[in-house]
Short mmCIF file of C-alpha atoms in Angstrom, two decimals:
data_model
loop_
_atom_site.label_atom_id
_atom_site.label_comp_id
_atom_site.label_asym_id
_atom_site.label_seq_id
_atom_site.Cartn_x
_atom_site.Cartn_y
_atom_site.Cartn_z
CA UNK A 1 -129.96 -69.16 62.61
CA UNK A 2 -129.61 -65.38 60.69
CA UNK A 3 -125.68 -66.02 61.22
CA UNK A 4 -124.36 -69.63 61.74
CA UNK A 5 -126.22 -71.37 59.12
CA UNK A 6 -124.23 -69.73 56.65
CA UNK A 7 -120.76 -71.28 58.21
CA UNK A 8 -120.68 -74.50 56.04
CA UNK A 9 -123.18 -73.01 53.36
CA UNK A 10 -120.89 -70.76 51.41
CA UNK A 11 -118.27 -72.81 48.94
CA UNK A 12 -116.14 -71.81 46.06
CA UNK A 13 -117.49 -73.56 42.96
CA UNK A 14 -114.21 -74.85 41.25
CA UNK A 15 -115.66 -74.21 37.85
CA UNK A 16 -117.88 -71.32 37.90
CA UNK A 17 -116.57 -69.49 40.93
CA UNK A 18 -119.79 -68.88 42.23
CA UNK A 19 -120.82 -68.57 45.94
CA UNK A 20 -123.68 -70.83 46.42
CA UNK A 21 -125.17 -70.81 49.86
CA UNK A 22 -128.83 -72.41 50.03
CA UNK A 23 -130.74 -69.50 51.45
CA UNK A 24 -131.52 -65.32 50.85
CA UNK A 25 -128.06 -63.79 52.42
CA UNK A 26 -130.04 -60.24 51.81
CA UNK A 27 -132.89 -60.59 54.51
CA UNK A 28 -130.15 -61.51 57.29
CA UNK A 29 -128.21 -58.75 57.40
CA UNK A 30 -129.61 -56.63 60.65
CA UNK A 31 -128.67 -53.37 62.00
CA UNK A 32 -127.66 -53.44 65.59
CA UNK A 33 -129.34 -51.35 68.20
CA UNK A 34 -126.96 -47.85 67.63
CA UNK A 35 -125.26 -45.29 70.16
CA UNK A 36 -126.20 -41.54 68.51
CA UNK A 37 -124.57 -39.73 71.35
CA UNK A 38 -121.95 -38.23 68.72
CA UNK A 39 -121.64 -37.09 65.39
CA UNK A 40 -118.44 -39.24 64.94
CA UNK A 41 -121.19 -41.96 65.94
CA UNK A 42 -123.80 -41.12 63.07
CA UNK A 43 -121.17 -41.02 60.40
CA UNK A 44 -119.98 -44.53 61.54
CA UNK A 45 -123.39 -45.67 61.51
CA UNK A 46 -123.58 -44.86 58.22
CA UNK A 47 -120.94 -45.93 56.78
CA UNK A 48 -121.95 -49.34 58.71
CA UNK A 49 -125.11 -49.27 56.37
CA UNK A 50 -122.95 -48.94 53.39
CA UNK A 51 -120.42 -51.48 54.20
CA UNK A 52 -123.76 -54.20 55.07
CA UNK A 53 -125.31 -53.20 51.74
CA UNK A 54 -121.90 -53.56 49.50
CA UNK A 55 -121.51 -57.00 51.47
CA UNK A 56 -125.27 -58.00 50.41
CA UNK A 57 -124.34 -56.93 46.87
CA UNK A 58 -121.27 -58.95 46.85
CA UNK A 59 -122.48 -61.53 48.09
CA UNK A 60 -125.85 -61.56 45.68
CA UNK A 61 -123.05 -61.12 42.58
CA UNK A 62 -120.92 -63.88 43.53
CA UNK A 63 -124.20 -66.24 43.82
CA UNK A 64 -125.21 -65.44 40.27
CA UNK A 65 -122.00 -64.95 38.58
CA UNK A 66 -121.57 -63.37 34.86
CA UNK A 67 -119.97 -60.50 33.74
CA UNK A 68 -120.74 -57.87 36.88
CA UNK A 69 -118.95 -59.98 39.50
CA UNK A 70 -116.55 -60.91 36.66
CA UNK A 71 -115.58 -57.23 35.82
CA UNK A 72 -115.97 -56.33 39.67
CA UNK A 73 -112.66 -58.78 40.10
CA UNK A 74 -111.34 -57.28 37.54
CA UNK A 75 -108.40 -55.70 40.13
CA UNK A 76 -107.15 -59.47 40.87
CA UNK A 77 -107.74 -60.92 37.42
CA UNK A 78 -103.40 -61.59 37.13
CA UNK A 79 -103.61 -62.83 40.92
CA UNK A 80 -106.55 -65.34 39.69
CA UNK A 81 -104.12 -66.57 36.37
CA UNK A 82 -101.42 -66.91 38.53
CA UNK A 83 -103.75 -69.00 41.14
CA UNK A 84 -104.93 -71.06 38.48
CA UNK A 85 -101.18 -71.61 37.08
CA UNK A 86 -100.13 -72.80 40.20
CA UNK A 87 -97.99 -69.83 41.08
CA UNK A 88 -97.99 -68.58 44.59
CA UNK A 89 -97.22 -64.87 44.67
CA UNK A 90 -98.51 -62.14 46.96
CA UNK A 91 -101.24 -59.81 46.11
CA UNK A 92 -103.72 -56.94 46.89
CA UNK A 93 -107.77 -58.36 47.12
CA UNK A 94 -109.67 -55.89 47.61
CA UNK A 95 -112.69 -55.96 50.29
CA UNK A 96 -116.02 -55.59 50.46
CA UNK A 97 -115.52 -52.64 53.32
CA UNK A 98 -113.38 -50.61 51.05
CA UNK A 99 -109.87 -51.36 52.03
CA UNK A 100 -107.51 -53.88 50.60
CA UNK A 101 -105.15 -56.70 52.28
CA UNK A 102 -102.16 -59.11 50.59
CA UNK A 103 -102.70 -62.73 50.45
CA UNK A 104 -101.16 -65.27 48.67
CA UNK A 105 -102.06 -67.15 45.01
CA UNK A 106 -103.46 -70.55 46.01
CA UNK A 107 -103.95 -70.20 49.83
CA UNK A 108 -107.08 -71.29 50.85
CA UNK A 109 -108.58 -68.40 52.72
CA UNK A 110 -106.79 -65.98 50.11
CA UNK A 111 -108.59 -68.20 47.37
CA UNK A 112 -112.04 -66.73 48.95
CA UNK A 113 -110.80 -63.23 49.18
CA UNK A 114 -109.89 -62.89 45.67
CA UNK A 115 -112.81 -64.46 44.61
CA UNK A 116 -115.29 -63.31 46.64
CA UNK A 117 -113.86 -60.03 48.37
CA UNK A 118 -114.82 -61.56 52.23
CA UNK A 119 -113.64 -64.91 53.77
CA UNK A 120 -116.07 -66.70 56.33
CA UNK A 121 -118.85 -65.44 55.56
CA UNK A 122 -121.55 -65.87 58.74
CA UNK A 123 -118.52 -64.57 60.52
CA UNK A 124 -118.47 -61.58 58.63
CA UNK A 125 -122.35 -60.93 58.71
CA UNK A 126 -122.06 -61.63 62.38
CA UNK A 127 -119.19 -58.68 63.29
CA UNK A 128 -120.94 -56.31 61.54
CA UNK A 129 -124.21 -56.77 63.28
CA UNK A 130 -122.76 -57.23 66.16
CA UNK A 131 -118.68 -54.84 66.85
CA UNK A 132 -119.89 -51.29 67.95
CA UNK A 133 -117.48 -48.06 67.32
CA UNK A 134 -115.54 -47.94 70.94
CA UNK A 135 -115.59 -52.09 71.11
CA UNK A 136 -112.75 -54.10 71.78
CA UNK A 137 -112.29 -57.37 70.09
CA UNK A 138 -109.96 -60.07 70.56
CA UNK A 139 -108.76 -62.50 66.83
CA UNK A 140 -106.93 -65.21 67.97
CA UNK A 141 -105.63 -67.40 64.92
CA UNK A 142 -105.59 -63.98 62.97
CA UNK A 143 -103.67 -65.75 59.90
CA UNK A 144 -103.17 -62.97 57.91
CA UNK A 145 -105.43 -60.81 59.25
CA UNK A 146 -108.96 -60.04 57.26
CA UNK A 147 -111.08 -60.55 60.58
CA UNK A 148 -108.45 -58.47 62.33
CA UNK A 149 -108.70 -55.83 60.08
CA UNK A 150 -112.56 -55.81 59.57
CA UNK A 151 -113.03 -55.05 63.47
CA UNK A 152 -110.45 -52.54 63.49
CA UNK A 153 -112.61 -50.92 61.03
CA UNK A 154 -115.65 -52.00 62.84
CA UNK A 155 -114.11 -50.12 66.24
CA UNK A 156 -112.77 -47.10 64.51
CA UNK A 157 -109.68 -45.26 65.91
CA UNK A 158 -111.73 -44.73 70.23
CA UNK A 159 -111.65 -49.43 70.19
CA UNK A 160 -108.87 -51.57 70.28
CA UNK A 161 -108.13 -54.95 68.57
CA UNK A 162 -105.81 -57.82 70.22
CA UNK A 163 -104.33 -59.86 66.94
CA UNK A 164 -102.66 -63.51 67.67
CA UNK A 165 -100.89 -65.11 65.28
CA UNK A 166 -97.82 -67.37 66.12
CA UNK A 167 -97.10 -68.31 62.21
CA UNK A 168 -93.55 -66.26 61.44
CA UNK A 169 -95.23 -66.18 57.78
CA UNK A 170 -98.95 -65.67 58.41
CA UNK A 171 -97.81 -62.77 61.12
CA UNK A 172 -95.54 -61.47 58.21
CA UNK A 173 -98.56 -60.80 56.25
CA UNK A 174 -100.69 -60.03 58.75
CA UNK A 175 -98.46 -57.17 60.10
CA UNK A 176 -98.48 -55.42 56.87
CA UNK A 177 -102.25 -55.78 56.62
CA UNK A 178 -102.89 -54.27 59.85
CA UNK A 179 -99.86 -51.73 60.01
CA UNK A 180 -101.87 -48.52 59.09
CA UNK A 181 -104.62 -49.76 61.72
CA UNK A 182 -103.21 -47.73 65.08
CA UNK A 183 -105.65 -49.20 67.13
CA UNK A 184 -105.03 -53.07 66.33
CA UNK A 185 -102.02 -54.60 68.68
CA UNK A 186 -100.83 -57.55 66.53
CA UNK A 187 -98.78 -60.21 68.70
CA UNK A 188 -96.29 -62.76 67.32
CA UNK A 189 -97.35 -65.37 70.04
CA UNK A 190 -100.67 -67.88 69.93
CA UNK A 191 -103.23 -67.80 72.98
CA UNK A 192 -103.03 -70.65 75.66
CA UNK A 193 -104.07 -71.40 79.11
CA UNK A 194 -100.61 -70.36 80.49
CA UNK A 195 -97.57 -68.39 79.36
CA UNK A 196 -95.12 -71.17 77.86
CA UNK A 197 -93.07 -72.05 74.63
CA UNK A 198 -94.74 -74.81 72.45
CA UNK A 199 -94.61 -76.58 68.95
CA UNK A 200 -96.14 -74.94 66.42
CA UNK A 201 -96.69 -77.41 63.63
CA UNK A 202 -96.71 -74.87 60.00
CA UNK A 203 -96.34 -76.74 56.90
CA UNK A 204 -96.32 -74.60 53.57
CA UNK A 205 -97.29 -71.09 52.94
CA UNK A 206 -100.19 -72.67 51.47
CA UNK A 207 -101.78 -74.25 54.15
CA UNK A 208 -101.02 -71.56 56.89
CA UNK A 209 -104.50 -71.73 57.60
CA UNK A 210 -104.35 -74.78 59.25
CA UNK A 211 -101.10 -74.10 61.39
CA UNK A 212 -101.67 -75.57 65.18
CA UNK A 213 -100.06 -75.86 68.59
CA UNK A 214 -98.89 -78.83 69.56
CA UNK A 215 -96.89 -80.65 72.49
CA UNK A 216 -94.79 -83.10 72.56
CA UNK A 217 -91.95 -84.49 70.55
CA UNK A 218 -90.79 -81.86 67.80
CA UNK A 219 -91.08 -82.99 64.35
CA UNK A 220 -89.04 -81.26 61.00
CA UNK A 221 -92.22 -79.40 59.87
CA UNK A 222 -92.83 -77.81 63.48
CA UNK A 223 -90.96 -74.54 65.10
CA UNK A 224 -91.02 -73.58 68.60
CA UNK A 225 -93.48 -70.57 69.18
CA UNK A 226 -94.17 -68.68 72.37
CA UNK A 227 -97.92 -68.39 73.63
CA UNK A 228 -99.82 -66.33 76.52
CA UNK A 229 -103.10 -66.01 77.75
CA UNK A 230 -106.10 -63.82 76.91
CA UNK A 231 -106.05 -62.63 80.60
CA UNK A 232 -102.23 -61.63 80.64
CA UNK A 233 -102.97 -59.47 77.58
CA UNK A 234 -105.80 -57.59 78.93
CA UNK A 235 -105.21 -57.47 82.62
CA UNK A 236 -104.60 -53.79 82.11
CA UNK A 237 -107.47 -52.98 79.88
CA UNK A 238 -110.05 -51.53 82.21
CA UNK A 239 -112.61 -51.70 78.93
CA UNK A 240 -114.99 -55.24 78.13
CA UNK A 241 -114.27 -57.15 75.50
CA UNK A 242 -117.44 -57.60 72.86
CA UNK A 243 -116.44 -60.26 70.81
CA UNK A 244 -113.90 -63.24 71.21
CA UNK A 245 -113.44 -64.72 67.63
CA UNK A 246 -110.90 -67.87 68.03
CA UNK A 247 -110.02 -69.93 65.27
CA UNK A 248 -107.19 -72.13 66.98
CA UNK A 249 -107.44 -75.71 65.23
CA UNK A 250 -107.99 -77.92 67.75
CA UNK A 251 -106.40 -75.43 70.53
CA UNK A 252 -110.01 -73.48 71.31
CA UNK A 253 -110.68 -75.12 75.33
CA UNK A 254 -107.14 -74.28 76.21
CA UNK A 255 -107.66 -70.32 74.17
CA UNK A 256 -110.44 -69.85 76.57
CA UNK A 257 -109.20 -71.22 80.12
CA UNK A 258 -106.62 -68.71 79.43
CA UNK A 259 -109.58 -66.17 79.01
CA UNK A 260 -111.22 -67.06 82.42
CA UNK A 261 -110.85 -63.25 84.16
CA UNK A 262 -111.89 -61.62 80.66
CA UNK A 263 -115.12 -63.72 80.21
CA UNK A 264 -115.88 -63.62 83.23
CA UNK A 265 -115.91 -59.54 83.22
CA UNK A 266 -117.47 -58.99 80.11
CA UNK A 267 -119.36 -61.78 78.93
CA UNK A 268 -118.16 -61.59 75.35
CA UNK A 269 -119.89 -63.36 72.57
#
């Protein structure tokens, strides 16, 4: 209940762009049990506590609105007029975690990030209760890679991060995002149940977050992608996995019989 409830709860308000989930967001932020065994540790820790707190405070400001959340964005106010003009161009949004990523104008998923600073939220809340410094942690549908590039700062430099993305564009974007993160490998291919070439069906830039594998007959809006297997991308990695976060449209069943050996092992969330 602390995480999931928030996954349908938290909607951009066309007119007031305010974040209005039902409940408190404060109270369900929770620090994981942590690992003190270093200093390196401690100072992660800590910065952990910052990074929940600015995320509580974000989230807080974009529920009420007015000038503080308003001056906050005030970075992406000519990404916002060009948004609202119709105009897709590619930006810096800055995130609640300190760093900043490009999206695109209009995109849905860059819509929330320039509003709000996060995308999917209860996701969000979730990693950072839950990725440790030393995890590893597997995105597959990394888009253009904000959950991708919040565990790599979630891990630090001693984890690793596996990034799918089979979208030519989305993995575009995605690569820049994530190409001062050493220890996040980014792969042009999408995640199956066996090592194969299928139909990737892509539409516009605009809706690359809804981009999904399909088989079958080609059609004019689809390209042929390559795909592996969770398993085949981890079967030297002698370290578990902590979280799985997949976000395949449809493909999810066939993402995870391709993860059999890896689940098996480490019982990831």
């Amino acid at each position: 209940r602390t995480f999931l409830g928030y996954l349908d709860e938290a909607r951009l308000d066309a007119d007031t762009n305010v974040a209005q989930p039902s409940d408190s967001f404060s109270s369900s932020l929770r620090m994981p049990p942590q690992r003190s065994s270093s200093t390196a540790t401690v100072v992660r820790v800590d910065g952990r506590r910052v990074d929940q707190a600015t995320l509580d405070l974000w989230y807080r400001q974009n529920q009420s609105g007015g000038w503080p959340v308003r001056w906050r964005r005030r970075p992406v106010w000519l990404g916002q007029i060009a948004q609202r003009l119709g105009m897709q161009r590619r930006v810096r949004a800055p995130l609640f975690f300190g760093q900043k990523m490009w999206v695109v104008t209009g995109e849905v998923t860059s819509t929330q990030l320039l509003t709000f600073g996060y995308s999917e939220l209860a996701l969000s809340a979730l990693m950072m209760g839950w990725v440790r410094p030393g995890d590893v942690v597997v995105d597959v549908g990394a888009h253009f890679g904000y959950e991708a590039l919040l565990a790599a700062h979630l891990v630090g430099l001693q984890g690793r991060v596996y990034a799918f993305e089979p979208n030519p564009a989305a993995f575009e974007i995605a690569r820049d995002n994530l190409s001062t993160s050493p220890q996040c490998t980014l792969l042009q291919a999408g995640a199956a149940d066996r090592e194969d070439t299928l139909r990737l069906e892509t539409g516009v830039i605009g809706e690359s977050a809804f981009a999904h594998l399909v088989e079958g007959v080609a059609t004019r809006s689809s390209i042929a992608v390559p795909v592996t297997t969770i398993d085949k991308v981890l079967e030297s990695s002698k370290s578990d996995v902590r979280l799985i976060k997949c976000d395949a449209e449809g493909f999810e069943e066939r993402v995870l019989r391709g993860a059999r050996n890896v689940i098996a092992r480490s019982r990831p969330m």
